[in-house]
Amino acid sequence: MLRQPAVAGRFYPDDAGELAQQVASFCVTESTPEKAEPPRRAMACLVPHAGYRFSGHVAGAVYARIALPRRILMLGPRHYPRGQAQAILSEGAWQTPLGRAEIDTELAAQLKRACPSLAEDSVAHSREHALEVQLPFLQHLMGDFRFVPIALGTVDFTELETLGRAIAEVLSAQTEAVLMIASSDMNHYESDAVTRIKDRKALDRIVALDPRGLLEAVRKEGVSMCGVGPAVSVLTAARRLGATRAELIHYATSGDVNGDHNEVVGYAGVIVE
């Protein structure tokens, strides 16, 4: 199966040359060449998935700092009420203007065996943008890689923790590094001031590597973090795989781009090591 892009021309350019140029502009660190840090061997990361105009610089700041492996596991939210609550695709490729990104069939099969709740489902992925918008970054920075896409439509902690444990079990047995990517935007459609306060409370739990605390904070504080489910599963897996720290690399809101601070969306980039 070849999945065609769902949001090319809207969330990011559909012209290959323009897209490559834009992604390259985002994947630049603020360090001078003399002070540039070597790429970090990350276990996981959190990146946003809005239109590149608004959040591309946040995602790029994360990807530019990571020594990206050739195998990627991506978890994102299911924004639409269609398809399975834990949807995986294990065969085929996804098309973007920069070319085809191949699915890691072997890794997907292992994940399905370890976590039977993962259901093969193209419907949940057909219109989703949360994972699609990550691919041009990976294609630009690596070229050759394989990935497994998972879309989550559940916020039940037990289900998310079970998935995270299964992911850790599978990844711990791999001979090659696998980067886990959790795709999420932060608080939605409140003022910039309120959004920054709410997002800080969620991000405090993320950098503390506290998946249960993250879900509790999101619920208690009313943080409309669309990818809290993927973040909980990835944090659960990362902790079981021995993660010891997480760092907030960049934070911004849509108000920083368009000047409207009355109704914004928050964007955060985090690296887990």
mmCIF file of C-alpha atoms in Angstrom:
data_model
loop_
_atom_site.group_PDB
_atom_site.id
_atom_site.type_symbol
_atom_site.label_atom_id
_atom_site.label_comp_id
_atom_site.label_asym_id
_atom_site.label_seq_id
_atom_site.Cartn_x
_atom_site.Cartn_y
_atom_site.Cartn_z
ATOM 1 C CA MET A 1 0.000 0.000 0.000
ATOM 2 C CA LEU A 2 1.255 3.462 -0.879
ATOM 3 C CA ARG A 3 -0.313 6.101 1.345
ATOM 4 C CA GLN A 4 -0.643 9.395 -0.480
ATOM 5 C CA PRO A 5 -0.047 12.654 1.420
ATOM 6 C CA ALA A 6 -3.141 14.045 3.116
ATOM 7 C CA VAL A 7 -1.946 17.556 3.984
ATOM 8 C CA ALA A 8 0.718 18.468 1.411
ATOM 9 C CA GLY A 9 -0.010 21.955 0.104
ATOM 10 C CA ARG A 10 -1.737 22.892 3.359
ATOM 11 C CA PHE A 11 0.451 22.013 6.340
ATOM 12 C CA TYR A 12 3.648 22.068 4.291
ATOM 13 C CA PRO A 13 4.603 22.868 0.663
ATOM 14 C CA ASP A 14 3.668 20.361 -2.015
ATOM 15 C CA ASP A 15 6.583 21.447 -4.203
ATOM 16 C CA ALA A 16 9.651 19.319 -3.474
ATOM 17 C CA GLY A 17 12.166 22.118 -3.897
ATOM 18 C CA GLU A 18 10.272 24.563 -1.725
ATOM 19 C CA LEU A 19 9.661 21.893 0.915
ATOM 20 C CA ALA A 20 13.330 20.882 1.066
ATOM 21 C CA GLN A 21 14.391 24.511 1.392
ATOM 22 C CA GLN A 22 11.880 25.180 4.151
ATOM 23 C CA VAL A 23 12.796 22.087 6.163
ATOM 24 C CA ALA A 24 16.497 22.920 5.837
ATOM 25 C CA SER A 25 15.838 26.395 7.233
ATOM 26 C CA PHE A 26 14.160 24.874 10.302
ATOM 27 C CA CYS A 27 16.912 22.339 11.007
ATOM 28 C CA VAL A 28 19.522 24.874 12.041
ATOM 29 C CA THR A 29 20.705 25.180 15.635
ATOM 30 C CA GLU A 30 21.344 28.554 17.202
ATOM 31 C CA SER A 31 24.924 27.585 18.080
ATOM 32 C CA THR A 32 27.793 29.063 16.115
ATOM 33 C CA PRO A 33 29.960 26.550 14.213
ATOM 34 C CA GLU A 34 32.676 26.986 16.852
ATOM 35 C CA LYS A 35 30.271 26.134 19.681
ATOM 36 C CA ALA A 36 28.075 23.632 17.878
ATOM 37 C CA GLU A 37 27.289 20.540 19.930
ATOM 38 C CA PRO A 38 27.609 17.098 18.335
ATOM 39 C CA PRO A 39 24.273 15.371 17.594
ATOM 40 C CA ARG A 40 22.851 13.657 20.652
ATOM 41 C CA ARG A 41 21.913 9.985 20.881
ATOM 42 C CA ALA A 42 18.317 10.370 21.944
ATOM 43 C CA MET A 43 15.972 7.624 23.031
ATOM 44 C CA ALA A 44 12.830 9.593 22.207
ATOM 45 C CA CYS A 45 11.533 13.041 21.413
ATOM 46 C CA LEU A 46 8.331 15.090 21.517
ATOM 47 C CA VAL A 47 7.642 17.269 18.477
ATOM 48 C CA PRO A 48 4.642 19.319 17.313
ATOM 49 C CA HIS A 49 2.588 18.726 14.188
ATOM 50 C CA ALA A 50 0.913 21.980 13.184
ATOM 51 C CA GLY A 51 1.442 23.676 9.851
ATOM 52 C CA TYR A 52 5.128 24.337 9.277
ATOM 53 C CA ARG A 53 4.559 28.093 9.388
ATOM 54 C CA PHE A 54 3.638 27.806 13.039
ATOM 55 C CA SER A 55 5.558 24.856 14.455
ATOM 56 C CA GLY A 56 8.187 23.830 11.934
ATOM 57 C CA HIS A 57 10.912 25.750 13.749
ATOM 58 C CA VAL A 58 10.133 23.892 16.992
ATOM 59 C CA ALA A 59 10.271 20.452 15.373
ATOM 60 C CA GLY A 60 13.392 21.413 13.431
ATOM 61 C CA ALA A 61 15.180 22.518 16.602
ATOM 62 C CA VAL A 62 14.709 18.995 17.980
ATOM 63 C CA TYR A 63 15.613 17.041 14.869
ATOM 64 C CA ALA A 64 18.720 19.154 14.260
ATOM 65 C CA ARG A 65 20.130 18.115 17.654
ATOM 66 C CA ILE A 66 19.555 14.353 17.379
ATOM 67 C CA ALA A 67 21.810 11.716 15.850
ATOM 68 C CA LEU A 68 18.936 10.137 13.951
ATOM 69 C CA PRO A 69 19.005 6.330 13.609
ATOM 70 C CA ARG A 70 17.721 4.539 10.525
ATOM 71 C CA ARG A 71 14.724 3.049 12.337
ATOM 72 C CA ILE A 72 11.903 5.204 13.686
ATOM 73 C CA LEU A 73 8.776 4.475 15.724
ATOM 74 C CA MET A 74 6.231 7.292 15.488
ATOM 75 C CA LEU A 75 3.179 7.681 17.718
ATOM 76 C CA GLY A 76 0.615 10.386 17.122
ATOM 77 C CA PRO A 77 -2.963 11.179 18.090
ATOM 78 C CA ARG A 78 -5.962 10.145 16.056
ATOM 79 C CA HIS A 79 -7.690 13.507 15.563
ATOM 80 C CA TYR A 80 -10.712 12.038 13.781
ATOM 81 C CA PRO A 81 -13.242 9.552 15.195
ATOM 82 C CA ARG A 82 -12.559 7.021 12.457
ATOM 83 C CA GLY A 83 -10.640 3.781 12.803
ATOM 84 C CA GLN A 84 -9.199 1.779 15.651
ATOM 85 C CA ALA A 85 -8.144 3.269 18.991
ATOM 86 C CA GLN A 86 -4.632 1.829 18.563
ATOM 87 C CA ALA A 87 -3.977 1.764 14.838
ATOM 88 C CA ILE A 88 -0.767 0.541 13.238
ATOM 89 C CA LEU A 89 0.333 0.076 9.636
ATOM 90 C CA SER A 90 2.883 -2.645 9.023
ATOM 91 C CA GLU A 91 3.348 -2.725 5.244
ATOM 92 C CA GLY A 92 3.898 -0.385 2.350
ATOM 93 C CA ALA A 93 5.154 3.194 2.213
ATOM 94 C CA TRP A 94 4.042 6.792 2.688
ATOM 95 C CA GLN A 95 4.517 9.293 -0.102
ATOM 96 C CA THR A 96 5.580 12.908 0.432
ATOM 97 C CA PRO A 97 6.818 15.476 -2.109
ATOM 98 C CA LEU A 98 10.351 14.369 -1.140
ATOM 99 C CA GLY A 99 9.726 10.732 -2.063
ATOM 100 C CA ARG A 100 8.665 7.471 -0.437
ATOM 101 C CA ALA A 101 9.180 6.617 3.226
ATOM 102 C CA GLU A 102 9.131 2.852 3.720
ATOM 103 C CA ILE A 103 7.421 1.150 6.660
ATOM 104 C CA ASP A 104 9.578 -1.103 8.832
ATOM 105 C CA THR A 105 7.572 -4.294 8.377
ATOM 106 C CA GLU A 106 9.691 -6.418 10.701
ATOM 107 C CA LEU A 107 9.480 -3.965 13.605
ATOM 108 C CA ALA A 108 5.740 -3.477 13.091
ATOM 109 C CA ALA A 109 5.143 -7.236 13.209
ATOM 110 C CA GLN A 110 7.077 -7.525 16.455
ATOM 111 C CA LEU A 111 5.076 -4.705 18.009
ATOM 112 C CA LYS A 112 1.785 -6.320 17.022
ATOM 113 C CA ARG A 113 2.839 -9.596 18.598
ATOM 114 C CA ALA A 114 3.894 -7.872 21.817
ATOM 115 C CA CYS A 115 0.761 -5.710 22.019
ATOM 116 C CA PRO A 116 -2.347 -7.443 20.600
ATOM 117 C CA SER A 117 -4.409 -4.254 21.033
ATOM 118 C CA LEU A 118 -2.534 -2.750 18.077
ATOM 119 C CA ALA A 119 -4.836 -3.210 15.097
ATOM 120 C CA GLU A 120 -3.887 -3.038 11.436
ATOM 121 C CA ASP A 121 -5.926 -0.072 10.234
ATOM 122 C CA SER A 122 -5.428 2.279 7.290
ATOM 123 C CA VAL A 123 -8.619 4.222 8.045
ATOM 124 C CA ALA A 124 -7.261 5.844 11.205
ATOM 125 C CA HIS A 125 -4.174 6.981 9.287
ATOM 126 C CA SER A 126 -5.799 8.061 6.031
ATOM 127 C CA ARG A 127 -6.445 11.731 6.906
ATOM 128 C CA GLU A 128 -4.075 12.123 9.832
ATOM 129 C CA HIS A 129 -1.412 14.828 9.698
ATOM 130 C CA ALA A 130 0.402 14.284 13.021
ATOM 131 C CA LEU A 131 2.846 11.706 11.653
ATOM 132 C CA GLU A 132 2.852 12.750 8.020
ATOM 133 C CA VAL A 133 4.343 16.169 8.785
ATOM 134 C CA GLN A 134 7.340 14.533 10.510
ATOM 135 C CA LEU A 135 8.418 12.604 7.427
ATOM 136 C CA PRO A 136 9.915 15.478 5.385
ATOM 137 C CA PHE A 137 12.220 16.308 8.313
ATOM 138 C CA LEU A 138 13.441 12.715 8.438
ATOM 139 C CA GLN A 139 13.726 12.498 4.668
ATOM 140 C CA HIS A 140 15.768 15.696 4.517
ATOM 141 C CA LEU A 141 18.113 14.752 7.360
ATOM 142 C CA MET A 142 18.515 11.033 6.676
ATOM 143 C CA GLY A 143 17.144 10.072 3.308
ATOM 144 C CA ASP A 144 17.190 6.327 3.919
ATOM 145 C CA PHE A 145 15.169 5.187 6.930
ATOM 146 C CA ARG A 146 12.235 2.975 7.853
ATOM 147 C CA PHE A 147 9.443 3.790 10.243
ATOM 148 C CA VAL A 148 6.393 2.380 11.995
ATOM 149 C CA PRO A 149 3.307 4.614 12.334
ATOM 150 C CA ILE A 150 0.888 4.273 15.262
ATOM 151 C CA ALA A 151 -2.188 6.482 15.709
ATOM 152 C CA LEU A 152 -3.806 6.534 19.155
ATOM 153 C CA GLY A 153 -7.419 7.412 19.892
ATOM 154 C CA THR A 154 -7.363 6.481 23.582
ATOM 155 C CA VAL A 155 -6.401 8.383 26.739
ATOM 156 C CA ASP A 156 -6.928 5.443 29.093
ATOM 157 C CA PHE A 157 -3.778 5.220 31.216
ATOM 158 C CA THR A 158 -3.816 1.449 31.535
ATOM 159 C CA GLU A 159 -4.041 1.004 27.772
ATOM 160 C CA LEU A 160 -1.311 3.579 27.143
ATOM 161 C CA GLU A 161 0.964 2.090 29.786
ATOM 162 C CA THR A 162 0.441 -1.414 28.399
ATOM 163 C CA LEU A 163 1.427 -0.184 24.949
ATOM 164 C CA GLY A 164 4.485 1.577 26.370
ATOM 165 C CA ARG A 165 5.600 -1.581 28.154
ATOM 166 C CA ALA A 166 5.205 -3.604 24.969
ATOM 167 C CA ILE A 167 7.216 -1.043 23.005
ATOM 168 C CA ALA A 168 10.005 -1.214 25.577
ATOM 169 C CA GLU A 169 10.019 -5.004 25.408
ATOM 170 C CA VAL A 170 10.370 -4.955 21.628
ATOM 171 C CA LEU A 171 12.944 -2.166 21.424
ATOM 172 C CA SER A 172 15.121 -3.669 24.140
ATOM 173 C CA ALA A 173 15.589 -6.728 21.900
ATOM 174 C CA GLN A 174 16.686 -4.747 18.827
ATOM 175 C CA THR A 175 20.292 -4.814 17.639
ATOM 176 C CA GLU A 176 19.883 -1.388 16.014
ATOM 177 C CA ALA A 177 18.807 1.860 17.661
ATOM 178 C CA VAL A 178 15.172 2.904 17.257
ATOM 179 C CA LEU A 179 14.084 6.478 17.925
ATOM 180 C CA MET A 180 10.615 6.941 19.424
ATOM 181 C CA ILE A 181 8.792 10.069 18.265
ATOM 182 C CA ALA A 182 5.710 11.312 20.105
ATOM 183 C CA SER A 183 3.822 13.851 18.003
ATOM 184 C CA SER A 184 1.746 16.398 19.899
ATOM 185 C CA ASP A 185 0.763 20.025 20.020
ATOM 186 C CA MET A 186 0.179 21.531 23.443
ATOM 187 C CA ASN A 187 -2.741 23.646 24.736
ATOM 188 C CA HIS A 188 -5.249 24.862 22.149
ATOM 189 C CA TYR A 189 -7.234 28.072 21.582
ATOM 190 C CA GLU A 190 -6.805 29.944 24.828
ATOM 191 C CA SER A 191 -4.832 33.131 25.444
ATOM 192 C CA ASP A 192 -1.067 33.089 25.178
ATOM 193 C CA ALA A 193 -0.708 33.792 28.896
ATOM 194 C CA VAL A 194 -3.049 30.975 29.946
ATOM 195 C CA THR A 195 -1.568 28.552 27.434
ATOM 196 C CA ARG A 196 1.984 29.104 28.666
ATOM 197 C CA ILE A 197 0.933 28.460 32.265
ATOM 198 C CA LYS A 198 -0.975 25.295 31.371
ATOM 199 C CA ASP A 199 1.730 23.988 29.080
ATOM 200 C CA ARG A 200 4.385 24.544 31.728
ATOM 201 C CA LYS A 201 2.524 22.229 34.101
ATOM 202 C CA ALA A 202 2.357 19.488 31.477
ATOM 203 C CA LEU A 203 5.956 19.990 30.400
ATOM 204 C CA ASP A 204 7.167 19.782 33.991
ATOM 205 C CA ARG A 205 5.824 16.215 34.088
ATOM 206 C CA ILE A 206 7.329 15.373 30.712
ATOM 207 C CA VAL A 207 10.840 16.496 31.644
ATOM 208 C CA ALA A 208 10.416 14.598 34.928
ATOM 209 C CA LEU A 209 9.750 11.442 32.845
ATOM 210 C CA ASP A 210 6.422 11.028 34.654
ATOM 211 C CA PRO A 211 3.791 9.541 32.308
ATOM 212 C CA ARG A 212 1.059 9.136 34.916
ATOM 213 C CA GLY A 213 1.732 12.612 36.279
ATOM 214 C CA LEU A 214 1.487 14.026 32.751
ATOM 215 C CA LEU A 215 -1.943 12.529 32.172
ATOM 216 C CA GLU A 216 -3.119 13.688 35.602
ATOM 217 C CA ALA A 217 -1.816 17.220 35.011
ATOM 218 C CA VAL A 218 -3.500 17.426 31.613
ATOM 219 C CA ARG A 219 -6.808 16.352 33.126
ATOM 220 C CA LYS A 220 -6.583 18.457 36.290
ATOM 221 C CA GLU A 221 -5.440 21.647 34.583
ATOM 222 C CA GLY A 222 -7.566 21.242 31.454
ATOM 223 C CA VAL A 223 -4.604 21.198 29.071
ATOM 224 C CA SER A 224 -5.906 20.403 25.593
ATOM 225 C CA MET A 225 -2.750 18.523 24.590
ATOM 226 C CA CYS A 226 -3.898 16.432 21.633
ATOM 227 C CA GLY A 227 -0.985 13.978 21.766
ATOM 228 C CA VAL A 228 -0.981 13.267 25.474
ATOM 229 C CA GLY A 229 -1.665 9.580 24.736
ATOM 230 C CA PRO A 230 1.395 9.130 22.511
ATOM 231 C CA ALA A 231 3.499 11.050 25.031
ATOM 232 C CA VAL A 232 2.368 8.808 27.894
ATOM 233 C CA SER A 233 3.190 5.622 25.970
ATOM 234 C CA VAL A 234 6.569 6.920 24.814
ATOM 235 C CA LEU A 235 7.518 8.131 28.299
ATOM 236 C CA THR A 236 6.491 4.756 29.735
ATOM 237 C CA ALA A 237 8.683 2.948 27.218
ATOM 238 C CA ALA A 238 11.578 5.346 27.678
ATOM 239 C CA ARG A 239 11.611 4.890 31.448
ATOM 240 C CA ARG A 240 11.629 1.111 31.107
ATOM 241 C CA LEU A 241 14.456 1.370 28.601
ATOM 242 C CA GLY A 242 16.555 3.326 31.077
ATOM 243 C CA ALA A 243 15.951 6.987 30.201
ATOM 244 C CA THR A 244 17.449 9.290 32.818
ATOM 245 C CA ARG A 245 16.669 12.801 31.609
ATOM 246 C CA ALA A 246 14.530 14.896 29.316
ATOM 247 C CA GLU A 247 15.176 18.436 28.132
ATOM 248 C CA LEU A 248 12.844 21.076 26.749
ATOM 249 C CA ILE A 249 14.648 22.245 23.605
ATOM 250 C CA HIS A 250 12.218 24.882 22.362
ATOM 251 C CA TYR A 251 8.772 26.214 23.192
ATOM 252 C CA ALA A 252 6.604 28.648 21.261
ATOM 253 C CA THR A 253 2.990 29.517 20.569
ATOM 254 C CA SER A 254 1.211 30.413 17.361
ATOM 255 C CA GLY A 255 1.021 33.963 18.710
ATOM 256 C CA ASP A 256 4.779 34.255 18.260
ATOM 257 C CA VAL A 257 4.200 33.841 14.521
ATOM 258 C CA ASN A 258 0.947 35.637 13.720
ATOM 259 C CA GLY A 259 0.849 38.154 16.559
ATOM 260 C CA ASP A 260 -2.559 36.994 17.799
ATOM 261 C CA HIS A 261 -2.136 36.315 21.519
ATOM 262 C CA ASN A 262 -5.820 36.002 22.311
ATOM 263 C CA GLU A 263 -6.248 32.483 20.935
ATOM 264 C CA VAL A 264 -3.117 30.415 20.462
ATOM 265 C CA VAL A 265 -1.778 26.868 20.229
ATOM 266 C CA GLY A 266 1.341 25.862 22.138
ATOM 267 C CA TYR A 267 4.240 23.910 20.622
ATOM 268 C CA ALA A 268 7.020 22.120 22.505
ATOM 269 C CA GLY A 269 10.118 20.201 21.460
ATOM 270 C CA VAL A 270 11.621 17.782 23.990
ATOM 271 C CA ILE A 271 14.520 15.329 23.786
ATOM 272 C CA VAL A 272 14.588 12.233 26.033
ATOM 273 C CA GLU A 273 17.921 10.534 26.751
#
